[in-house]
Coordinates of C-alpha atoms and ligand atoms in Angstrom, one line a residue:
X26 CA 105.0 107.3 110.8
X27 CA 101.1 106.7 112.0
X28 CA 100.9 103.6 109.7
X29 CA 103.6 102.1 111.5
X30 CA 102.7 103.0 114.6
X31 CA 99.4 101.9 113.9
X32 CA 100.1 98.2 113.4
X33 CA 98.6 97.0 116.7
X34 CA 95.7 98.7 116.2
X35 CA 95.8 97.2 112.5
X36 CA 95.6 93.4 114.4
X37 CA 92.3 95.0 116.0
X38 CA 90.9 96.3 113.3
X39 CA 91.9 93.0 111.6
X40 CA 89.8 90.7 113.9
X41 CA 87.2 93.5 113.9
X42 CA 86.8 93.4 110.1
X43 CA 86.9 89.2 109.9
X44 CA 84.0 89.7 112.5
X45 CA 81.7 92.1 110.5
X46 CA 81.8 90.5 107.3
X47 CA 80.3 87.4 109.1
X48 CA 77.8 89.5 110.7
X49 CA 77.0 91.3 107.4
X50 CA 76.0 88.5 105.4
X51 CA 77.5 89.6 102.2
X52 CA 75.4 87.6 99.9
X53 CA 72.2 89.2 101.5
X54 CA 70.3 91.6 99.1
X55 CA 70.6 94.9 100.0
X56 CA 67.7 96.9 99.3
X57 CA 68.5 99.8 97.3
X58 CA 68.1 103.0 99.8
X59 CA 69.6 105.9 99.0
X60 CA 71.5 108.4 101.5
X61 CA 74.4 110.3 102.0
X62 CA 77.9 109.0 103.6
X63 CA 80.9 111.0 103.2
X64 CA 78.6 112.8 100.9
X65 CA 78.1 110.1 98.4
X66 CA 75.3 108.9 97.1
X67 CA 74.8 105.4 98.0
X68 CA 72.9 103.9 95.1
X69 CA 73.0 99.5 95.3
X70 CA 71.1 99.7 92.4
X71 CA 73.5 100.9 89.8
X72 CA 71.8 100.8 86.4
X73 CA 72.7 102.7 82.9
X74 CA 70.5 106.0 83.0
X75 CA 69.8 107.2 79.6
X76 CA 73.9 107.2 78.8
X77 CA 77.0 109.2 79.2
X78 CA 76.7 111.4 76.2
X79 CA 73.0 112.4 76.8
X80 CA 74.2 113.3 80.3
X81 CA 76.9 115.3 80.6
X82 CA 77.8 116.1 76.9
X83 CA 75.3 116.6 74.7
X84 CA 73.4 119.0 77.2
X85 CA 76.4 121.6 76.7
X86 CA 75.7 121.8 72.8
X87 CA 78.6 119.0 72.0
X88 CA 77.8 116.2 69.3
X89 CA 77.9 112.7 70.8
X90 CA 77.5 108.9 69.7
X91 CA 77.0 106.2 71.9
X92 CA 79.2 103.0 70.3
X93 CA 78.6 99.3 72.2
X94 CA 82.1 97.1 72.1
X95 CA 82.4 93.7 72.9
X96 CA 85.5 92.3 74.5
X97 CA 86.6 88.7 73.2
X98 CA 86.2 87.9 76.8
X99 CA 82.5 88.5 76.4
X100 CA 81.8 92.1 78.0
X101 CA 79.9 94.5 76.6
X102 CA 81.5 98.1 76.7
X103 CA 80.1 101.6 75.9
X104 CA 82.2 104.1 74.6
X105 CA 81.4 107.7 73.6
X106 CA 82.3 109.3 70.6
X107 CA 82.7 113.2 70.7
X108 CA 81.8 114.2 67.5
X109 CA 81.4 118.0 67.1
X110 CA 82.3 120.4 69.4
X111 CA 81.0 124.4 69.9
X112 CA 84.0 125.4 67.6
X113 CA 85.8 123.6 65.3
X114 CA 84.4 121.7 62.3
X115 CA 84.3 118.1 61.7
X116 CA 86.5 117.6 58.8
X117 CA 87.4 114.2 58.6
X118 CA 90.8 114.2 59.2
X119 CA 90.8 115.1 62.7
X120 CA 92.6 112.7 65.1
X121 CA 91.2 110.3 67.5
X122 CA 91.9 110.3 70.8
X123 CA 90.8 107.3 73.1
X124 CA 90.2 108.8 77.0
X125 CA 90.7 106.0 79.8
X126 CA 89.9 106.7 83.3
X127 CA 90.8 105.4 86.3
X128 CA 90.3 102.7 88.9
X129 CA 86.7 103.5 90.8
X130 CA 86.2 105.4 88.2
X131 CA 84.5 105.7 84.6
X132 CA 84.4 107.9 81.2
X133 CA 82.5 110.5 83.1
X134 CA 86.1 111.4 84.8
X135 CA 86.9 113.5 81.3
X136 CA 83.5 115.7 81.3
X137 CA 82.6 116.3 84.7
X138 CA 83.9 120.0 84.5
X139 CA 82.5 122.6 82.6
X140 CA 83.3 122.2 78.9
X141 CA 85.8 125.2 79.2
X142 CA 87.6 122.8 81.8
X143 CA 87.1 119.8 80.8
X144 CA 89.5 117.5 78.7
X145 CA 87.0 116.3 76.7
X146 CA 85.4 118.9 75.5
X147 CA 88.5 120.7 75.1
X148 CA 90.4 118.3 73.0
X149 CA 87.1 118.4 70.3
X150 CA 87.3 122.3 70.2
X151 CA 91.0 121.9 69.3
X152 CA 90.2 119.6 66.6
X153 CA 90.4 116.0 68.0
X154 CA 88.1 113.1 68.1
X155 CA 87.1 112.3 71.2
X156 CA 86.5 108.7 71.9
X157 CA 85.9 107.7 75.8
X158 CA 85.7 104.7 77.1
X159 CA 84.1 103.0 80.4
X160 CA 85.1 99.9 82.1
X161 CA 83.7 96.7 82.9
X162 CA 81.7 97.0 86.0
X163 CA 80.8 101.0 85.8
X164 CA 77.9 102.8 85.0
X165 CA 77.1 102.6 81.7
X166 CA 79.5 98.7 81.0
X167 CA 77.7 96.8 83.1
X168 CA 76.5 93.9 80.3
X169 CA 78.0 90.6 79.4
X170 CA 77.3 88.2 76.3
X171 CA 76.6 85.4 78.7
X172 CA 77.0 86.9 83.0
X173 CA 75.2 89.0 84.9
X174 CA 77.1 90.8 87.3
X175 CA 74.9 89.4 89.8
X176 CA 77.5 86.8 89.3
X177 CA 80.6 86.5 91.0
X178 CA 81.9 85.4 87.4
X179 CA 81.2 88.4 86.0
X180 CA 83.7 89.9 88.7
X181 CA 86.8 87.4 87.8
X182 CA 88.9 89.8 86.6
X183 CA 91.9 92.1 86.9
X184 CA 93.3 95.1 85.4
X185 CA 95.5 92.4 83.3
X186 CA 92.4 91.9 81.6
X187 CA 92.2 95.0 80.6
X188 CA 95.4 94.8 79.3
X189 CA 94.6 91.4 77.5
X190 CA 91.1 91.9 76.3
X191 CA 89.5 95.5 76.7
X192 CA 92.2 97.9 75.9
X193 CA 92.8 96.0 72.3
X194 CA 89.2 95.4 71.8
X195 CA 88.5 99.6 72.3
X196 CA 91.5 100.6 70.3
X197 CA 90.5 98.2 67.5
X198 CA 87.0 100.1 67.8
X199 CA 88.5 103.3 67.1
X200 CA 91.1 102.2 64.4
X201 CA 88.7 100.2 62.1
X202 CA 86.2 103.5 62.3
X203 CA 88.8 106.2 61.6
X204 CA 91.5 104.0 60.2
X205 CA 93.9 106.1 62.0
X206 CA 96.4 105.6 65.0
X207 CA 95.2 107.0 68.0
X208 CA 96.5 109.3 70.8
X209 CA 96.0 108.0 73.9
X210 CA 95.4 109.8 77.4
X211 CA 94.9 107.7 80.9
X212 CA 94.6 108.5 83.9
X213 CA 95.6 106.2 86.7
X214 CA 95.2 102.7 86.4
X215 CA 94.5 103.8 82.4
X216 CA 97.6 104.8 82.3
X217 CA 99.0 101.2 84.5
X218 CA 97.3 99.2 81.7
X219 CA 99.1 101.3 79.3
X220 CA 101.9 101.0 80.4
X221 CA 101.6 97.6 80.5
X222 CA 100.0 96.8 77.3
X223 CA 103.2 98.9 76.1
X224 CA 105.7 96.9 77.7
X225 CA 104.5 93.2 76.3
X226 CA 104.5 95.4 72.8
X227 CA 100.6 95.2 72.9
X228 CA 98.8 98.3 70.7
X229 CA 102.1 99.5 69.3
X230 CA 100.8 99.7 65.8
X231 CA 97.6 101.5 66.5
X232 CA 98.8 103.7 69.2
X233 CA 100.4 107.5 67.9
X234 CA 101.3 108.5 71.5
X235 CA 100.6 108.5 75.2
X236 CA 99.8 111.2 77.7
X237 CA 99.9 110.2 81.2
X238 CA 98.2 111.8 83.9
X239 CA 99.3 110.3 87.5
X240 CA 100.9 107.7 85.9
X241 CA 100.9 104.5 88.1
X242 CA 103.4 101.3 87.7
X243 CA 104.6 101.0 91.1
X244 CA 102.9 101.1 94.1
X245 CA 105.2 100.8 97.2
X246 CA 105.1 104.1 98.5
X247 CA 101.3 105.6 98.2
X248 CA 100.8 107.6 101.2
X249 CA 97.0 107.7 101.2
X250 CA 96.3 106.2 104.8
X251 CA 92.7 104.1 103.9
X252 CA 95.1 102.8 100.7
X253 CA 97.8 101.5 103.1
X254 CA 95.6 100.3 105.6
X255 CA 93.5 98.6 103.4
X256 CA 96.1 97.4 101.0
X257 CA 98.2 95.9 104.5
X258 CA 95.1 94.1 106.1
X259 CA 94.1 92.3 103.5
X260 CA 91.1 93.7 103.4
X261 CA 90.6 92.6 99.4
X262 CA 91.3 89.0 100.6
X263 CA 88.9 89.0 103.0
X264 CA 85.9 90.8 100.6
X265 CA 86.8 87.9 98.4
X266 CA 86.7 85.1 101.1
X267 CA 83.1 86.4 102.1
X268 CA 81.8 86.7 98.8
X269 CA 82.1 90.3 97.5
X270 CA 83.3 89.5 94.4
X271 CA 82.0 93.2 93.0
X272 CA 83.4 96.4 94.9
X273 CA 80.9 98.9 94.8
X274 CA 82.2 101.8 96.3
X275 CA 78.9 103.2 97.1
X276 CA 77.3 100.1 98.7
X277 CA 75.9 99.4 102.1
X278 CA 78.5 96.9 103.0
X279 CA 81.5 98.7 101.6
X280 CA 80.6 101.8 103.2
X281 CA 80.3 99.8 106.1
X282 CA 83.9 99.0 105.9
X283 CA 85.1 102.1 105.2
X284 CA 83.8 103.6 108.5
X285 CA 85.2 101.2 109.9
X286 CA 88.8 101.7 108.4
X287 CA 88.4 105.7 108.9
X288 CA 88.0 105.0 112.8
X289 CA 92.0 103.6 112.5
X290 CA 94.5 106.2 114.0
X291 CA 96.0 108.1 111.5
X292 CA 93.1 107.8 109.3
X293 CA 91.1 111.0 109.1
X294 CA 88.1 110.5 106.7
X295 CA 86.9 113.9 107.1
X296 CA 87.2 114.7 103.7
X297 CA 87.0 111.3 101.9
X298 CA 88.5 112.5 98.4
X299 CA 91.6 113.7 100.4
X300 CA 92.1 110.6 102.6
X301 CA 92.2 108.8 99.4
X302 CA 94.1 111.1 96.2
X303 CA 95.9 113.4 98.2
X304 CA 95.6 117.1 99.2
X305 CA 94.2 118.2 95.7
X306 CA 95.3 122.1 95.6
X307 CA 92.6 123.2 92.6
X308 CA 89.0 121.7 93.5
X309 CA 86.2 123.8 92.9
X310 CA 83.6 122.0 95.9
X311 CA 80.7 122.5 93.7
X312 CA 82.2 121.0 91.1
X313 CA 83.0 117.8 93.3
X314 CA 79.3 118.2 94.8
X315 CA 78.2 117.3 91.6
X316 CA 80.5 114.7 90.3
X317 CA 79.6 112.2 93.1
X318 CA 76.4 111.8 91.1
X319 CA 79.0 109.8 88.8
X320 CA 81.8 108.9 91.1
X321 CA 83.2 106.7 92.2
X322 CA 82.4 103.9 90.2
X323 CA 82.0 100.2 90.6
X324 CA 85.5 97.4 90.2
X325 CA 86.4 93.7 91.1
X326 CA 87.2 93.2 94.1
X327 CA 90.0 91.0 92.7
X328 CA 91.1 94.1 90.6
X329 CA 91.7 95.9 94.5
X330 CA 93.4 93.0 95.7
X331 CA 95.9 92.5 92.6
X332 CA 96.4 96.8 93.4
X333 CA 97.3 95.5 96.9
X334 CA 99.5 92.8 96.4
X335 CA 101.6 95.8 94.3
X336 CA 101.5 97.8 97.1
X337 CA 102.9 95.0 99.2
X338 CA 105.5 93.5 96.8
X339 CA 106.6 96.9 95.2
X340 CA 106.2 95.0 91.7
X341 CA 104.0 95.3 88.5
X342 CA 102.7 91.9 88.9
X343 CA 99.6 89.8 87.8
X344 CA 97.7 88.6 90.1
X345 CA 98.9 86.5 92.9
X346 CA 96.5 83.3 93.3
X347 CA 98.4 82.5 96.7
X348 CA 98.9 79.2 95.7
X349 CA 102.0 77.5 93.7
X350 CA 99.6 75.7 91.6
X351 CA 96.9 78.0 91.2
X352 CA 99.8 80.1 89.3
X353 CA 101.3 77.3 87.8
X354 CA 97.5 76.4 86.5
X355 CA 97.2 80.2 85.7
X356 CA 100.2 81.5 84.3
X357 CA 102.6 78.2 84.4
X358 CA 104.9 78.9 87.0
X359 CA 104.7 79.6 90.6
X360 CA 105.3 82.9 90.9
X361 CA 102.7 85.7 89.2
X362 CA 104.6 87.2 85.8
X363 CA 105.8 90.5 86.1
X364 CA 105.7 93.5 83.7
X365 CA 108.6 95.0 83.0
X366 CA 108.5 98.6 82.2
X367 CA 112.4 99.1 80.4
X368 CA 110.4 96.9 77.6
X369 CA 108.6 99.9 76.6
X370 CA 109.7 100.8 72.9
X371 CA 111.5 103.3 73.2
X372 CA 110.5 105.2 70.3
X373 CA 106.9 105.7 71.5
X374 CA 106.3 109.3 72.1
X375 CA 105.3 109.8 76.2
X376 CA 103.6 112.3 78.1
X377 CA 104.4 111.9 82.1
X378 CA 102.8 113.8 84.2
X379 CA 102.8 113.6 87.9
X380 CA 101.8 115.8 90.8
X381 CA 103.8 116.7 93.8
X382 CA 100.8 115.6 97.0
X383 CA 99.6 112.7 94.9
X384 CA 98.6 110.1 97.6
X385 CA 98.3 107.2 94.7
X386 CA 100.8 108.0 91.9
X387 CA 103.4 109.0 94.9
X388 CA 106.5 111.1 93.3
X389 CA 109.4 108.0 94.2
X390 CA 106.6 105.3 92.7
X391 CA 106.9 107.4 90.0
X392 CA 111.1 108.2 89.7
X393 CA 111.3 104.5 89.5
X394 CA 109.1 104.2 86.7
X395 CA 111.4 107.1 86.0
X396 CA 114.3 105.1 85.9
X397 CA 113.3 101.7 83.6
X398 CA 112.6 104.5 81.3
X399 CA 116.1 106.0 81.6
X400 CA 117.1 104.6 78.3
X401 CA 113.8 106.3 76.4
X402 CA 114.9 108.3 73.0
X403 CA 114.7 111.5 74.9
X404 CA 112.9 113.6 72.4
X405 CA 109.9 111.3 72.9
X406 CA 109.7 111.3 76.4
X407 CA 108.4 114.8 77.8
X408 CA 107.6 114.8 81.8
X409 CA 105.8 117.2 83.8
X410 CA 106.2 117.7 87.7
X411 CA 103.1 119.7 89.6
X412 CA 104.3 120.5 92.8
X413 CA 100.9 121.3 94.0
X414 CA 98.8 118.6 92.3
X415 CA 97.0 115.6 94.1
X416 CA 95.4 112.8 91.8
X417 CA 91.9 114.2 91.5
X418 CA 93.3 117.5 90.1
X419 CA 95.0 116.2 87.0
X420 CA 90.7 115.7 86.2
X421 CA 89.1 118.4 87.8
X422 CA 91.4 121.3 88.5
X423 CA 90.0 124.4 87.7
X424 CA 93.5 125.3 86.0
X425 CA 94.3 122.2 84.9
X426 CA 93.3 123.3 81.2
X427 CA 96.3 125.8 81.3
X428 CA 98.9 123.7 83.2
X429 CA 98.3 119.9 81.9
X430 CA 95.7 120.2 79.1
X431 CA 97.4 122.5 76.6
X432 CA 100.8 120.8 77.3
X433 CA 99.1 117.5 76.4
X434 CA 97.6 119.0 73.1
X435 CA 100.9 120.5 72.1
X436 CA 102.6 117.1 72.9
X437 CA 99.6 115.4 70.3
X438 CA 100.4 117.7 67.7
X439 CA 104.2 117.5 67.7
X440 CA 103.9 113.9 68.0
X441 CA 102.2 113.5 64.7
X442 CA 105.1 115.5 63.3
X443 CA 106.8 113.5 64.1
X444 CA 108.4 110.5 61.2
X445 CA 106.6 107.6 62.6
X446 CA 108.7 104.7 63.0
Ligands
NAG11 C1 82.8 126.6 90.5 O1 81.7 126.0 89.9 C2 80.5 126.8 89.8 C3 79.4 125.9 89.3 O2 79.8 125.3 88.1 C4 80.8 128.0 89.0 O3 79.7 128.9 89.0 C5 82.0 128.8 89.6 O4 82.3 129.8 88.8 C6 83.2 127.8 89.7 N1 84.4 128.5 90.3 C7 85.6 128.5 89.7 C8 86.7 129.1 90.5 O5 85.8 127.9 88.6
NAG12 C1 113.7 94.2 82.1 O1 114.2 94.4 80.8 C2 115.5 94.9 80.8 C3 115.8 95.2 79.3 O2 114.8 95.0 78.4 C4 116.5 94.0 81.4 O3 117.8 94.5 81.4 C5 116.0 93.7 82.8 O4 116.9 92.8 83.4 C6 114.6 93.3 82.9 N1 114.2 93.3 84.3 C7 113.6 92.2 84.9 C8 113.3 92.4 86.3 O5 113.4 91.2 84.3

């Protein structure tokens, strides 16, 4: 395999990397020039614009509220309500849905498409409510009771936290407002703190179901080159040594780095959406033209490095302090906790669905989340394989209305048939 043989060149690129942060001066302000690499828009100066449903919902005739949450851990969320779509009324009984994106990502990720192709709009015009939600650190969630994220405080985080504070925080949101329980859809890590949340019995009571696009646990096998390389030089750690306590994708320095990784043998960066999700079958290009105006999206760099230590260990594990008693101090014992995905209830209606050249939610990653499931009640676990798919379809496939989306809206509708437990 080129990773493997690409482990001297690794050391190199090791040393390199160690060398160019110092030259970089991470903590140096980088002035906020804008320009193209790998056709995204570098933008330093990431700022809320005038919000996510004045830009890319309400402009297609689509009702939209703009709701502020705050997370017990002090962060200050916005989350979009969809509430009236071209067709379909708004009687009141209509069921919420929550939409959670991805890692590098934000709530843009469900209405980036054409309305007639994207899941957002598409679930309103078949009757749901539509509640999306954006991530501490992105766009439109960058505020904090107390930090700036000029602060490498505000960037002490993981996707645990999610699990611990913003997940509950959202989904309490949505259930005091409709006093319903709520369908949930992720995508990638949304679905990982899912999952997750699931497994320590978190949500359970306000949760009605769960559709999972590229659903992600385990992380041993990803095949996307810059993941691996990244993931196996430590690249995270050393962000974090130098100070880069916020990942923004479309920064100077990160760029920088990711230049540098592309030059690695076996790493070709040609297409940067493919060296990273996969060979994604059903793109349209202008579509992707215009959804790196949104994407990707700011994360912690800790968040990347607790991703990487998965890759490494091949466990669903909190982060790793490297120290015995920074865990101890942390968690109370030496080694991180681990989540353990057979702890799922097993009457909680699932939606799997995975895609067959998906660089990040790889197809075994996925059969051994497969297995802890193996035990599941099987009419509430429905799975779909899509030998064709990559990760960035399962969100912008131009057919991924009539292979995923109506599955998942058939899969709401039978779940709430269903006697709930
Ligand atoms: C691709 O997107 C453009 C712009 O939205 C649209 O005009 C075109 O019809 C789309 N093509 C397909 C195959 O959906
Ligand atoms: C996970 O939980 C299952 C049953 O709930 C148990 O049998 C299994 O040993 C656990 N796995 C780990 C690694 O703790």
């Amino acid at each position: 395999m080129a990773l493997r043989s690409s482990s001297f060149a690794l050391c190199a690129l090791n040393l390199f990397i160690s060398l160019l942060i110092l030259l970089l001066e991470p903590n140096r302000v980088f002035g906020s020039s804008r320009g193209e690499h790998f056709g995204f828009i570098v933008d330093d100066n990431i700022g809320a614009d005038a919000g996510l449903c004045a830009s890319l919902v309400t402009v297609h005739g689509y009702k939209c509220q703009e709701f502020e949450v705050t997370t017990d851990d002090g962060y200050i969320l916005s989350v979009q309500r969809i509430t009236e779509g071209r067709v379909g009324g708004t009687d009141s009984n209509r069921q919420p849905v929550l939409l959670q994106h991805g890692v590098l990502a934000d709530g843009a990720t469900w209405v980036l498409n054409p309305p007639e192709q994207s899941l957002g709009m598409i679930l309103v015009d078949n009757g749901f409510d539509v509640w999306i939600s954006n991530s501490r650190g992105t766009r439109y969630s960058r505020r904090h009771v107390k930090l700036d994220p000029k602060d490498r405080n505000y960037w002490d985080w993981t996707w645990g936290d999610l699990v611990m504070y913003e997940l509950p925080a959202v989904i309490d949101h949505i259930f005091t407002q409709t006093k319903q329980k709520i369908h949930y859809v992720g995508h990638s890590q949304g679905t990982l703190i899912a999952l997750a949340s699931f497994s320590e019995g978190r949500l359970i009571d306000k949760v009605k179901s769960a559709a999972l696009l590229c659903p992600i646990a385990y992380l041993s096998h990803i095949t996307t080159p810059l993941g691996n390389i990244a993931a196996r030089s430590l690249l995270g750690e050393k962000f974090m040594t130098f100070g880069l306590a916020e990942f923004n994708p479309r920064s100077k320095p990160v760029l920088e780095f990711v230049k540098l990784l592309c030059a690695a043998p076996g790493v070709d960066c040609y297409d940067l959406l493919t060296a990273i999700t996969g060979k994604n079958c059903c793109l349209n290009s202008s579509t992707v033209q215009m959804s790196l105006e949104y994407e990707p999206q700011p994360t912690s760099t800790k968040n990347l490095v607790n991703l990487a230590q998965m890759v490494r260990i091949g466990k669903v594990s909190k982060y790793d302090y490297g120290k015995k008693s920074e865990n101890v101090a942390h968690y109370g014992q030496a080694k991180p906790p681990e989540y353990n995905m057979s702890n799922i209830p097993r009457n909680l209606p699932l939606f799997l669905s995975y895609g067959g050249q998906d660089a990040l939610s790889d197809v075994q990653d996925v059969q051994n989340l497969l297995e802890d499931l193996k035990f599941h009640d099987i009419d509430k676990l429905h799975v779909q394989f899509i030998k064709d798919y990559a990760h960035a379809d399962f969100i912008l496939g131009v057919n991924a209305r009539d292979i995923v989306y109506n599955e998942i809206i058939t899969f709401f509708r039978n779940s709430s048939l269903l006697k709930s437990v």
